[in-house]
Coordinates of C-alpha atoms in Angstrom, one line a residue:
X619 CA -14.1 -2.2 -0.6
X620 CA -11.2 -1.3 -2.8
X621 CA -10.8 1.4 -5.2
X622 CA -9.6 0.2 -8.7
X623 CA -6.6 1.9 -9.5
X624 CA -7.6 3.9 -12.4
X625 CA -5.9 7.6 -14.2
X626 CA -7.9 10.3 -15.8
X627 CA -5.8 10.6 -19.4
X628 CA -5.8 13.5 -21.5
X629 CA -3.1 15.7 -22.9
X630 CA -1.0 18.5 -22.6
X631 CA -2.3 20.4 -26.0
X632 CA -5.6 19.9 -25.2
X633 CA -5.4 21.2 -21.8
X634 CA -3.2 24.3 -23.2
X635 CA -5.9 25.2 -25.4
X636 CA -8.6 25.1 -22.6
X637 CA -10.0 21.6 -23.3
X638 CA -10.1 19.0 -20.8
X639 CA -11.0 16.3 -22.9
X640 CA -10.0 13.0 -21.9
X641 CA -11.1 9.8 -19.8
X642 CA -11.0 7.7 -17.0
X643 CA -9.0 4.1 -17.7
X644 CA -8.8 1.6 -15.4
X645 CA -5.3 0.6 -15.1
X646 CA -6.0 -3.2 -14.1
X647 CA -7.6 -3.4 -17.7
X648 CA -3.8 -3.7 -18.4
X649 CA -1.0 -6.4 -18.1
X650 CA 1.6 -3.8 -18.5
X651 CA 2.2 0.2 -18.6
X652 CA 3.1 -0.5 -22.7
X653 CA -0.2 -1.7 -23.2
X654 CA -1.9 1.0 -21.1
X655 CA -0.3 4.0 -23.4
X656 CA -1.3 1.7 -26.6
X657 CA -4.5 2.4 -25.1
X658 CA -4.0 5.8 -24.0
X659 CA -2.5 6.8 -27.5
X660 CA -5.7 5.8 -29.1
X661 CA -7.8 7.5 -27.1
X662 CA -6.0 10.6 -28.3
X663 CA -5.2 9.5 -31.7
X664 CA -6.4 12.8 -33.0
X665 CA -2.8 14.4 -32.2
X666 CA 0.0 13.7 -34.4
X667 CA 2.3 13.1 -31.2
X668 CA 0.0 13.3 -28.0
X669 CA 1.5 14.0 -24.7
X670 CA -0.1 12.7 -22.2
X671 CA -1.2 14.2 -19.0
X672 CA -2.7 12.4 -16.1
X673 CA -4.5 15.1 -14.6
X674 CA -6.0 12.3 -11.4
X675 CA -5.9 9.5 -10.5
X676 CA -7.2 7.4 -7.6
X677 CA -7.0 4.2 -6.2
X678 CA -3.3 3.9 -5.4
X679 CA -0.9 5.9 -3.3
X680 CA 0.0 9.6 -4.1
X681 CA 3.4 8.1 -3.7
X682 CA 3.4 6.4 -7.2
X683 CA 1.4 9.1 -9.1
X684 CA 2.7 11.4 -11.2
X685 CA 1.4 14.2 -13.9
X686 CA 3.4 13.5 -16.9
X687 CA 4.3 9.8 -16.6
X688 CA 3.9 6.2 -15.5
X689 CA 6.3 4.3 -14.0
X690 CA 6.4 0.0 -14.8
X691 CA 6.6 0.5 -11.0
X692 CA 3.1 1.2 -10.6
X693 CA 2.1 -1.9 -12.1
X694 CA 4.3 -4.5 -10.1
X695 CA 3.8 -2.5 -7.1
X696 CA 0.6 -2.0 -7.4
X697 CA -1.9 -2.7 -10.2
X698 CA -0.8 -6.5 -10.3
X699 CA -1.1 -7.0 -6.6
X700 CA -4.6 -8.2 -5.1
X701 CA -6.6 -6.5 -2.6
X702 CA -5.1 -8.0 0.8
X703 CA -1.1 -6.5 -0.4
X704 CA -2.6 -3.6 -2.0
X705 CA -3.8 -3.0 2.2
X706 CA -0.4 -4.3 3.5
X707 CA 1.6 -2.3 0.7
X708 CA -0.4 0.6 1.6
X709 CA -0.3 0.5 5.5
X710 CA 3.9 0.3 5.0
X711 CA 4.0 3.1 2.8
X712 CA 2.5 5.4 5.3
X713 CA 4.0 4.5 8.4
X714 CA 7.0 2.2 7.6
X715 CA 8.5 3.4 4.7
X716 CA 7.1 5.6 1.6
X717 CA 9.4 4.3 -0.8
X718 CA 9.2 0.4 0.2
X719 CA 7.8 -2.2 -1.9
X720 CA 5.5 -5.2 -2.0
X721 CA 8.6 -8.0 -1.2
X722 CA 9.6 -5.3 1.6
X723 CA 6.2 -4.9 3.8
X724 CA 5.7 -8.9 2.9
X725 CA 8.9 -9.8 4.8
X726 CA 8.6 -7.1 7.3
X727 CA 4.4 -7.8 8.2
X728 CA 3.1 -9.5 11.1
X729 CA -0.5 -9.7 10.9
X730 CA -3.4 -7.4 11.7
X731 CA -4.5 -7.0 15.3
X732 CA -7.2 -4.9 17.2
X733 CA -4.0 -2.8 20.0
X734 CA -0.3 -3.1 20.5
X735 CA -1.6 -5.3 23.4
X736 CA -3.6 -7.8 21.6
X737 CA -0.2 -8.1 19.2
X738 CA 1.9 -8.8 22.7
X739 CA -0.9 -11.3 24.3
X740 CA -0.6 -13.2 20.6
X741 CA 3.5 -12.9 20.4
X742 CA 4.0 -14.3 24.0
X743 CA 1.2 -17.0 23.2
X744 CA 3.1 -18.1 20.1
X745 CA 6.6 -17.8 21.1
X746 CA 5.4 -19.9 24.1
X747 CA 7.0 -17.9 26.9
X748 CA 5.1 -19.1 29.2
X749 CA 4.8 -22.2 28.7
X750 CA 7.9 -23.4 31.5
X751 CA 6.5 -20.8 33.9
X752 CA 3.9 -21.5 36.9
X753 CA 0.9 -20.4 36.6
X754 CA 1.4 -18.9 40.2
X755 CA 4.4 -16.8 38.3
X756 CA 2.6 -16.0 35.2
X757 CA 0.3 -13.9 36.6
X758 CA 2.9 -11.3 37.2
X759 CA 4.1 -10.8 34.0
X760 CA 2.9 -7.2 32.5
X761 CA 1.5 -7.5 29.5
X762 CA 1.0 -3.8 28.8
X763 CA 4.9 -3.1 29.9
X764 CA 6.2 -5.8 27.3
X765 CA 3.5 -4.5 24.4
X766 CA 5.1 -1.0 25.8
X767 CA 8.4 -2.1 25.1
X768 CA 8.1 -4.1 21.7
X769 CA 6.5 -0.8 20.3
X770 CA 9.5 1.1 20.9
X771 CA 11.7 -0.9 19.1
X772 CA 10.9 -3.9 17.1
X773 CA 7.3 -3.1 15.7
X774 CA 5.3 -0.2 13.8
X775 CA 1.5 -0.2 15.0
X776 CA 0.4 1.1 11.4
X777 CA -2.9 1.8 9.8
X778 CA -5.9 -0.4 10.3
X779 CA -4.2 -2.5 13.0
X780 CA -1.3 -3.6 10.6
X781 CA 1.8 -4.7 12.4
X782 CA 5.5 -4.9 10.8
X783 CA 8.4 -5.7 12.3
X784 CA 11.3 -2.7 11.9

């Protein structure tokens, strides 16, 4: 079950003077970040100039989450994406690259698998490597060697069983 990517939004004067008014707002209410500090503005409409301060969040990386702004990264890399690239985006970022992107762990992801094994037994079946061998031959081939191998090279085991190619 997913999180929804949501900010607490108060402000800076507030919090200065000891209050912590403010409120949770579900960013995926939102096409854009413009209509989110619409939103956020008039929430805190009782300050002539409010600035804003996102004092938490939750339900997207600490990667993309800052105090005093929001990026019109968050939403394309994030808050617009469903559930199934949230998890791909989210696997990549931690063990692939922490600054990558949707079109990045897309191109780069290979599926989701139980071991570095299962991944091998699945690329050999699908590549058809074996299909010109004997099966007197085939049963010499080492699975475990050539998962070995692929995993020291060409693929990232990452998170949950998510594989990407390097």
């Amino acid at each position: 079950m997913s999180v929804t990517p949501r900010l607490y939004v108060g402000t800076y004067a507030k919090y200065n003077d000891g209050n912590l008014f403010g409120k949770w707002i579900d960013l995926e209410d939102f096409d854009c970040k413009e209509d989110f500090l619409e939103a956020c503005a008039e929430l805190h409409k009782d300050e002539d100039d409010p600035e804003l301060m996102f004092q938490d969040f939750e339900g997207f990386p600490r990667e993309m989450y800052s105090e005093s702004s929001v990026s019109d990264e968050l939403w394309d890399n994030w808050v617009l994406l469903n559930d199934s690239q949230r998890e791909i985006l989210q696997a990549y970022l931690e063990d692939v690259d922490s600054s990558g992107t949707i079109e990045q762990a897309e191109e780069a992801y290979q599926g989701q698998h139980k071991s570095e094994l299962d991944f091998a037994y699945e690329l050999v079946e699908d590549l058809g490597y074996m299909n010109d061998m004997s099966e007197h031959l085939q049963m010499y081939f080492d699975y475990e060697k050539f998962a070995q191998d692929l995993f020291i090279s060409d693929y990232i085991f990452a998170t949950d069983g998510h594989v990407f190619r390097r």
